[in-house]
Coordinates of N, CA and C in Angstrom, one line a residue:
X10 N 14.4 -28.4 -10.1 CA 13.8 -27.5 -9.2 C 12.3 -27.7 -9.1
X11 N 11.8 -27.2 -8.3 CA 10.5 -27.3 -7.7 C 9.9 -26.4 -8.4
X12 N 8.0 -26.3 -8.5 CA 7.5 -25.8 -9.3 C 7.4 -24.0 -8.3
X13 N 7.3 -22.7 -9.1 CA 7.1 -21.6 -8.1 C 6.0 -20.7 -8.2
X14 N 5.2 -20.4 -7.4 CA 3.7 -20.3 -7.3 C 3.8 -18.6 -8.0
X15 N 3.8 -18.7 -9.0 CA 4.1 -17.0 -9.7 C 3.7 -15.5 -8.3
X16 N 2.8 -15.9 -7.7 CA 2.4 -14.5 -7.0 C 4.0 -14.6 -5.6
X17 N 3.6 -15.8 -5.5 CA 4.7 -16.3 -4.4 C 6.2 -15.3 -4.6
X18 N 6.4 -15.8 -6.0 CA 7.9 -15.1 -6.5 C 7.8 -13.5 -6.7
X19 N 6.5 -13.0 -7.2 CA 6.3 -11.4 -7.1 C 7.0 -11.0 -6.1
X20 N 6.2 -11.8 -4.7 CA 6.4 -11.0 -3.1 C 7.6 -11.0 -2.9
X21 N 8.5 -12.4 -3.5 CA 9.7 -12.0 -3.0 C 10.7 -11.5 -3.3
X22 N 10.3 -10.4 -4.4 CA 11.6 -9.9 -4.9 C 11.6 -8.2 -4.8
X23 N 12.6 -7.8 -4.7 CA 13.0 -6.1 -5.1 C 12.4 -5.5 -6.0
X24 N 12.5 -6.1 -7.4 CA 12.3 -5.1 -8.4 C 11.0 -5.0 -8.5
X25 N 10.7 -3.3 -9.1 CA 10.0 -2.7 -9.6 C 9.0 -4.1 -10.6
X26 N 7.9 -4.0 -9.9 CA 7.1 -4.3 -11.2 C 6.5 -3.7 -12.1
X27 N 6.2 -4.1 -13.3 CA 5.7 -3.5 -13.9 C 4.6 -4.3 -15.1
X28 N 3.5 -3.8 -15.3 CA 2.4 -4.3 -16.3 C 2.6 -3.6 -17.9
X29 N 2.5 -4.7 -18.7 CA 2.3 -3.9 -19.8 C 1.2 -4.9 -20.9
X30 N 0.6 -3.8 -21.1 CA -1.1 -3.5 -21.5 C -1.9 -2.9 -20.5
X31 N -2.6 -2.5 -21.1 CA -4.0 -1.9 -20.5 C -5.6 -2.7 -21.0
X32 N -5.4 -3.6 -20.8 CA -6.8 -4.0 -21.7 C -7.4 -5.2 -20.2
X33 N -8.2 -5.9 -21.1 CA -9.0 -6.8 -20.3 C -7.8 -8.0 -19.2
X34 N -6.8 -8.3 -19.9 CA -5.3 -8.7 -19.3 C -5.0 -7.9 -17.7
X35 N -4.9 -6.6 -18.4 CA -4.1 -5.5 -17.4 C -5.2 -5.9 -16.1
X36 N -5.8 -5.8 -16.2 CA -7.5 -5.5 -15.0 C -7.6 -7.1 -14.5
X37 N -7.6 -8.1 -15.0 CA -7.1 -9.0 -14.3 C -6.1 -9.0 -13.6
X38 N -4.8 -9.0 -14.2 CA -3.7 -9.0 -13.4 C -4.0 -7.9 -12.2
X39 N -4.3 -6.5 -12.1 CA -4.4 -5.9 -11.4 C -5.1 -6.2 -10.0
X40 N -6.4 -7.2 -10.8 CA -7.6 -8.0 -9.5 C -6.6 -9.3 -9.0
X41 N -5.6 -10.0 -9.4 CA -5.0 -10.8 -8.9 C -3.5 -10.0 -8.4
X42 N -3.2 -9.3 -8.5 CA -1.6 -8.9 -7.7 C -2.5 -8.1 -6.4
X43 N -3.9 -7.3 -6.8 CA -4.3 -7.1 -5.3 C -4.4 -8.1 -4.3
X44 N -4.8 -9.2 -4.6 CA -5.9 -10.2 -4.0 C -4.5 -10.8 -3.3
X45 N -3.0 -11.0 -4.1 CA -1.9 -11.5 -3.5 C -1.2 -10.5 -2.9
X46 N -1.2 -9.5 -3.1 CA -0.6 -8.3 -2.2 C 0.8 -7.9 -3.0
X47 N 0.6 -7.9 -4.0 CA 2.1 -7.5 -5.0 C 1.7 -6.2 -5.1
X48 N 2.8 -5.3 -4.4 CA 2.6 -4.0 -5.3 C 2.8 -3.7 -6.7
X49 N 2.4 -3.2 -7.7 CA 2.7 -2.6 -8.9 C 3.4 -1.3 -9.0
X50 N 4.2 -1.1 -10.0 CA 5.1 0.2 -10.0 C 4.6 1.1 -10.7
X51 N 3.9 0.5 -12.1 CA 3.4 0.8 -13.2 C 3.0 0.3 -14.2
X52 N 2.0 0.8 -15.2 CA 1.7 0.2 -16.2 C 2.2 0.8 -17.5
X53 N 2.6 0.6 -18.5 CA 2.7 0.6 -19.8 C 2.2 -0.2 -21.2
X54 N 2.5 0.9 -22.4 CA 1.6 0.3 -23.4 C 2.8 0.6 -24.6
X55 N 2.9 -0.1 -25.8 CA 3.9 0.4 -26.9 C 3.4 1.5 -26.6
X56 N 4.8 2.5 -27.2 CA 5.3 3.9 -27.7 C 3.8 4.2 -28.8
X57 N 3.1 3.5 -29.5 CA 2.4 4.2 -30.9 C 0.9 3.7 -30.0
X58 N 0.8 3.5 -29.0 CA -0.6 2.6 -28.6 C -1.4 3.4 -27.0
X59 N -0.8 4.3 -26.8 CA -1.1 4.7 -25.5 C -2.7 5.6 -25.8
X60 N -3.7 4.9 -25.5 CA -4.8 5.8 -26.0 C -5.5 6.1 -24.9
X61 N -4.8 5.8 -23.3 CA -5.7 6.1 -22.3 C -4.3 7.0 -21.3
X62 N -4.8 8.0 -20.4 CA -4.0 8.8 -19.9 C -3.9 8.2 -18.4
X63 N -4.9 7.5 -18.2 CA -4.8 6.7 -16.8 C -5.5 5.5 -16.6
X64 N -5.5 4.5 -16.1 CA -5.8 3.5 -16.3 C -5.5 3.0 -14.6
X65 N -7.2 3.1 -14.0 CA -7.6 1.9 -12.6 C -6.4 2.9 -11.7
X66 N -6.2 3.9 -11.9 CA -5.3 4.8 -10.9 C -4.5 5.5 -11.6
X67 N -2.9 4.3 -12.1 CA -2.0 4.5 -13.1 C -1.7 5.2 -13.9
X68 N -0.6 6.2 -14.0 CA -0.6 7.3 -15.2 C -0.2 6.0 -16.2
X69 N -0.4 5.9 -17.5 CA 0.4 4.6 -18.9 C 1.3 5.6 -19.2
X70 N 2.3 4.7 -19.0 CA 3.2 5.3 -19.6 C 3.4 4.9 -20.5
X71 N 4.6 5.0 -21.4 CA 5.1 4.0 -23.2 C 6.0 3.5 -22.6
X72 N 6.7 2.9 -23.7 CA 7.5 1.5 -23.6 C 9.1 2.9 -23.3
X73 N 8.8 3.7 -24.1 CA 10.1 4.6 -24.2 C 10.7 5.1 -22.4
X74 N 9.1 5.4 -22.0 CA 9.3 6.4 -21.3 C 9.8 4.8 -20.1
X75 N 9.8 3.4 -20.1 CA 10.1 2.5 -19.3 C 11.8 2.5 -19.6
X76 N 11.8 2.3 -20.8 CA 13.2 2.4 -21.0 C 14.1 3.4 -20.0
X77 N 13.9 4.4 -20.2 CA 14.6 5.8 -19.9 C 14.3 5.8 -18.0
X78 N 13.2 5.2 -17.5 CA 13.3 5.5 -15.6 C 13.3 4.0 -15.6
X79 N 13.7 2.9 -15.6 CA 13.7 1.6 -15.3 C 15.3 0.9 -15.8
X80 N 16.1 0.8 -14.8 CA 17.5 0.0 -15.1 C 17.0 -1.4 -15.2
X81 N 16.4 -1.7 -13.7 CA 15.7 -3.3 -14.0 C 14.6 -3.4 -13.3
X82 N 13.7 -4.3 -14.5 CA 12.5 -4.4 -13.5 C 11.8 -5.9 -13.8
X83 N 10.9 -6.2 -13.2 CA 10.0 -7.6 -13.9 C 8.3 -6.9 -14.1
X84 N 8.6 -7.4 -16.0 CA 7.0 -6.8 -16.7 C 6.5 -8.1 -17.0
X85 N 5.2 -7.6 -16.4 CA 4.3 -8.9 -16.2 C 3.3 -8.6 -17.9
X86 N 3.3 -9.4 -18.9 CA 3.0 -8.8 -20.6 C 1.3 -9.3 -19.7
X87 N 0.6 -8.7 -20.4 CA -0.8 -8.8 -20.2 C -2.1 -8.7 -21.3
X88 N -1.2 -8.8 -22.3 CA -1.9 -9.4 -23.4 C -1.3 -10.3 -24.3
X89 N -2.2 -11.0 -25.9 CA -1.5 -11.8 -26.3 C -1.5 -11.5 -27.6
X90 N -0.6 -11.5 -28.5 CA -0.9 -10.5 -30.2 C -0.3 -12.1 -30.7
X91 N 0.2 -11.4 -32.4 CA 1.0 -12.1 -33.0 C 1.1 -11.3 -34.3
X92 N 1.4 -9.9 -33.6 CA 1.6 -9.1 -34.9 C 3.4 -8.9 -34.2
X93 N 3.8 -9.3 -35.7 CA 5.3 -9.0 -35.5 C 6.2 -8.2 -34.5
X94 N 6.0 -7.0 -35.3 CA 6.3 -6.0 -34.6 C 6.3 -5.3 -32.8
X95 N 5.0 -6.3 -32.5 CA 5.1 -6.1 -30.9 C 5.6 -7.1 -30.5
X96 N 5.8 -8.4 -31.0 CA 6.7 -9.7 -30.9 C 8.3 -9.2 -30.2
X97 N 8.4 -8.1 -31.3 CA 10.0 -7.9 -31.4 C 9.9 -6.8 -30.4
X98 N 9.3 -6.3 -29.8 CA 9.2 -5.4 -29.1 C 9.5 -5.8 -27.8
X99 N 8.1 -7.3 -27.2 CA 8.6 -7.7 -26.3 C 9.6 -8.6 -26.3
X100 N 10.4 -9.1 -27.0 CA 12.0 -10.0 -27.2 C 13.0 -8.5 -26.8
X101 N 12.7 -7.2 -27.3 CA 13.5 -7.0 -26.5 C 13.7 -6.3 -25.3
X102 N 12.4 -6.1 -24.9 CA 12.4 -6.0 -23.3 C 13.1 -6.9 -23.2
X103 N 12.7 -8.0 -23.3 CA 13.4 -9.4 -22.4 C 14.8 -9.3 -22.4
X104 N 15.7 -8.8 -23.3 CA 17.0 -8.8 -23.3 C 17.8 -7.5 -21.8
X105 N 16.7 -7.2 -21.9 CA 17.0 -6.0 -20.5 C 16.3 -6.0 -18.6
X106 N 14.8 -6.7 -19.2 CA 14.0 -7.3 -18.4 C 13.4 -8.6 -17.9
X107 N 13.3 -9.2 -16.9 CA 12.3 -10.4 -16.6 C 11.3 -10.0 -17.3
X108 N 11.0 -10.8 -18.4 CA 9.4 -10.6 -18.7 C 8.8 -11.9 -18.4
X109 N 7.5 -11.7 -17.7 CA 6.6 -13.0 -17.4 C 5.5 -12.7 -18.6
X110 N 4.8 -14.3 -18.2 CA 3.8 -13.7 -19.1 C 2.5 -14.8 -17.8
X111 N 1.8 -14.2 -17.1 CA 0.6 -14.8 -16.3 C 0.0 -15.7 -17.1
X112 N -0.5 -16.6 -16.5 CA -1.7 -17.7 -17.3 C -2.9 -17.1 -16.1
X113 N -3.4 -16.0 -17.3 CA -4.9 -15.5 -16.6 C -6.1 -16.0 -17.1
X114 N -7.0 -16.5 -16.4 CA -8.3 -17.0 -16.8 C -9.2 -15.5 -17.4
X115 N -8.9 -15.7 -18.6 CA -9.6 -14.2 -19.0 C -10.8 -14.1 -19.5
X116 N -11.2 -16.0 -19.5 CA -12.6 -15.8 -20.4 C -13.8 -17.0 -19.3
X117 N -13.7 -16.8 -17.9 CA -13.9 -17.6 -17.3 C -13.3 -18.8 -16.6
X118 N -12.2 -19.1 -17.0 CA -11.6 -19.9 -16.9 C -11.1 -19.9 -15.0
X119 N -10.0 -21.0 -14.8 CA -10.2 -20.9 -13.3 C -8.2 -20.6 -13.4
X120 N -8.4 -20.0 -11.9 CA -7.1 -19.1 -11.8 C -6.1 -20.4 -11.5
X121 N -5.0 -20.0 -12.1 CA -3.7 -21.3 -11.6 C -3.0 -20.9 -10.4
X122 N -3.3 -21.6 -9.3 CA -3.0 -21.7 -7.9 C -2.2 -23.5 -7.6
X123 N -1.4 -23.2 -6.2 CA -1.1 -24.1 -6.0 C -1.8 -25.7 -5.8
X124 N -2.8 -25.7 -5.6 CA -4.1 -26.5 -5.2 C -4.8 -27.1 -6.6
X125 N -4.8 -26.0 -7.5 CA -4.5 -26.3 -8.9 C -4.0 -27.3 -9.6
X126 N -2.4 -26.6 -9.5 CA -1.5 -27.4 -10.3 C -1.2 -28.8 -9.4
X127 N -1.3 -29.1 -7.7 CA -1.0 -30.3 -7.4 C -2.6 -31.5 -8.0
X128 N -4.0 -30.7 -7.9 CA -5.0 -31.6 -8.6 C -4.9 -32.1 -9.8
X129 N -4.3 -31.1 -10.7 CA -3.7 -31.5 -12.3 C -2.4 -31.7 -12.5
X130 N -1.7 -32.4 -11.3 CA -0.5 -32.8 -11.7 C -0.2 -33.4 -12.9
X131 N -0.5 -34.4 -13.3 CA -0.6 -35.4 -14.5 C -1.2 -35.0 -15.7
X132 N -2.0 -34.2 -15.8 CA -2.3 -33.6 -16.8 C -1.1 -32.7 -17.5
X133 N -1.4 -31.7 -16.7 CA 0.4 -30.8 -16.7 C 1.6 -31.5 -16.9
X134 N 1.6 -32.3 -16.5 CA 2.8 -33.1 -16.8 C 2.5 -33.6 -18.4
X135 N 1.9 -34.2 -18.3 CA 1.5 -34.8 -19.8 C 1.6 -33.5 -20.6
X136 N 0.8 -32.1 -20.8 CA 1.2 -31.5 -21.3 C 2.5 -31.1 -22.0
X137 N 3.0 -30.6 -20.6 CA 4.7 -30.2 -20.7 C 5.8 -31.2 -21.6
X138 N 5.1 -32.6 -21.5 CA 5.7 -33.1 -22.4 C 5.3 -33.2 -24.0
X139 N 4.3 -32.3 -23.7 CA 3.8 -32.1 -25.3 C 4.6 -30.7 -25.9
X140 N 5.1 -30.0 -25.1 CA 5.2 -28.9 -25.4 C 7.3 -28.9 -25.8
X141 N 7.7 -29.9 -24.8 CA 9.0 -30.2 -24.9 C 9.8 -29.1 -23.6
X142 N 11.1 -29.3 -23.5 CA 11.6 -29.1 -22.5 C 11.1 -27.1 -22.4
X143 N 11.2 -26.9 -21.5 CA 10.6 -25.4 -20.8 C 11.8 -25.1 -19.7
X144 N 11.9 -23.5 -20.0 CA 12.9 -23.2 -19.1 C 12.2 -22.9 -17.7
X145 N 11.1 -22.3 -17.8 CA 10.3 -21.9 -16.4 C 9.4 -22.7 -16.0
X146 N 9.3 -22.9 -14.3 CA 8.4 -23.7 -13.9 C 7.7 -22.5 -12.9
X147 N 7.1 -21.4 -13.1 CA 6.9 -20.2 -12.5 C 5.5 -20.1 -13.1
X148 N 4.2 -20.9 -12.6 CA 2.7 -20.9 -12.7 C 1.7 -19.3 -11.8

């Protein structure tokens, strides 16, 4: 299959989106789903981590309170840990949800667009084979 321009695939679907984090991630994603025209449903933060009551509009909800109003939805994760426990957190959204995870330029960096990835074809490519086979081709 062909490569799919991540904002591209937002616009075209049904479900409920949704963000989870609130940090320097969240606010990006939020300046790029405006800029492409994705609406957002909501944002959320783990159940033990909710320290803001609104966020850029957004009531935060917890992870709980997603569970309980959300059958299906696609959460776009908007930060990056490697503490266990939120590991296993998001593995199991994913058993219930599309979870994405954006490649956001968060530290200056430049946004991945289609114009992008056809200029660094070969780079990307060379990568991807560094990395070994990948299920998604959703930039």
């Amino acid at each position: 299959g062909g490569i799919i321009f991540l904002w591209d695939y937002l616009k075209s679907i049904s479900l409920p989106i949704l963000i989870y984090g609130t940090g320097n991630g969240a606010e990006k994603l939020l300046v790029l789903c405006h800029k492409y025209h994705i609406h957002i449903d909501g944002i959320f933060t783990s159940d033990n981590h909710v320290h803001k009551k609104a966020f850029f509009g957004y009531s935060v909800m917890r992870r709980c309170d997603v569970l309980d109003r959300y059958a299906h939805a696609v959460i776009l994760l908007a930060f990056g840990t490697a503490l266990e426990s939120v590991l296993t957190q998001i593995q199991e959204l994913s058993h219930q949800y599309q979870v994405l995870v954006p490649d956001l330029p968060l530290m200056g960096g430049q946004e991945i667009t289609p114009e992008y990835i056809t200029s660094n074809r070969e780079l990307i490519s060379a990568s991807k084979q560094l990395l070994g086979d990948t299920k998604s081709n959703k930039f």
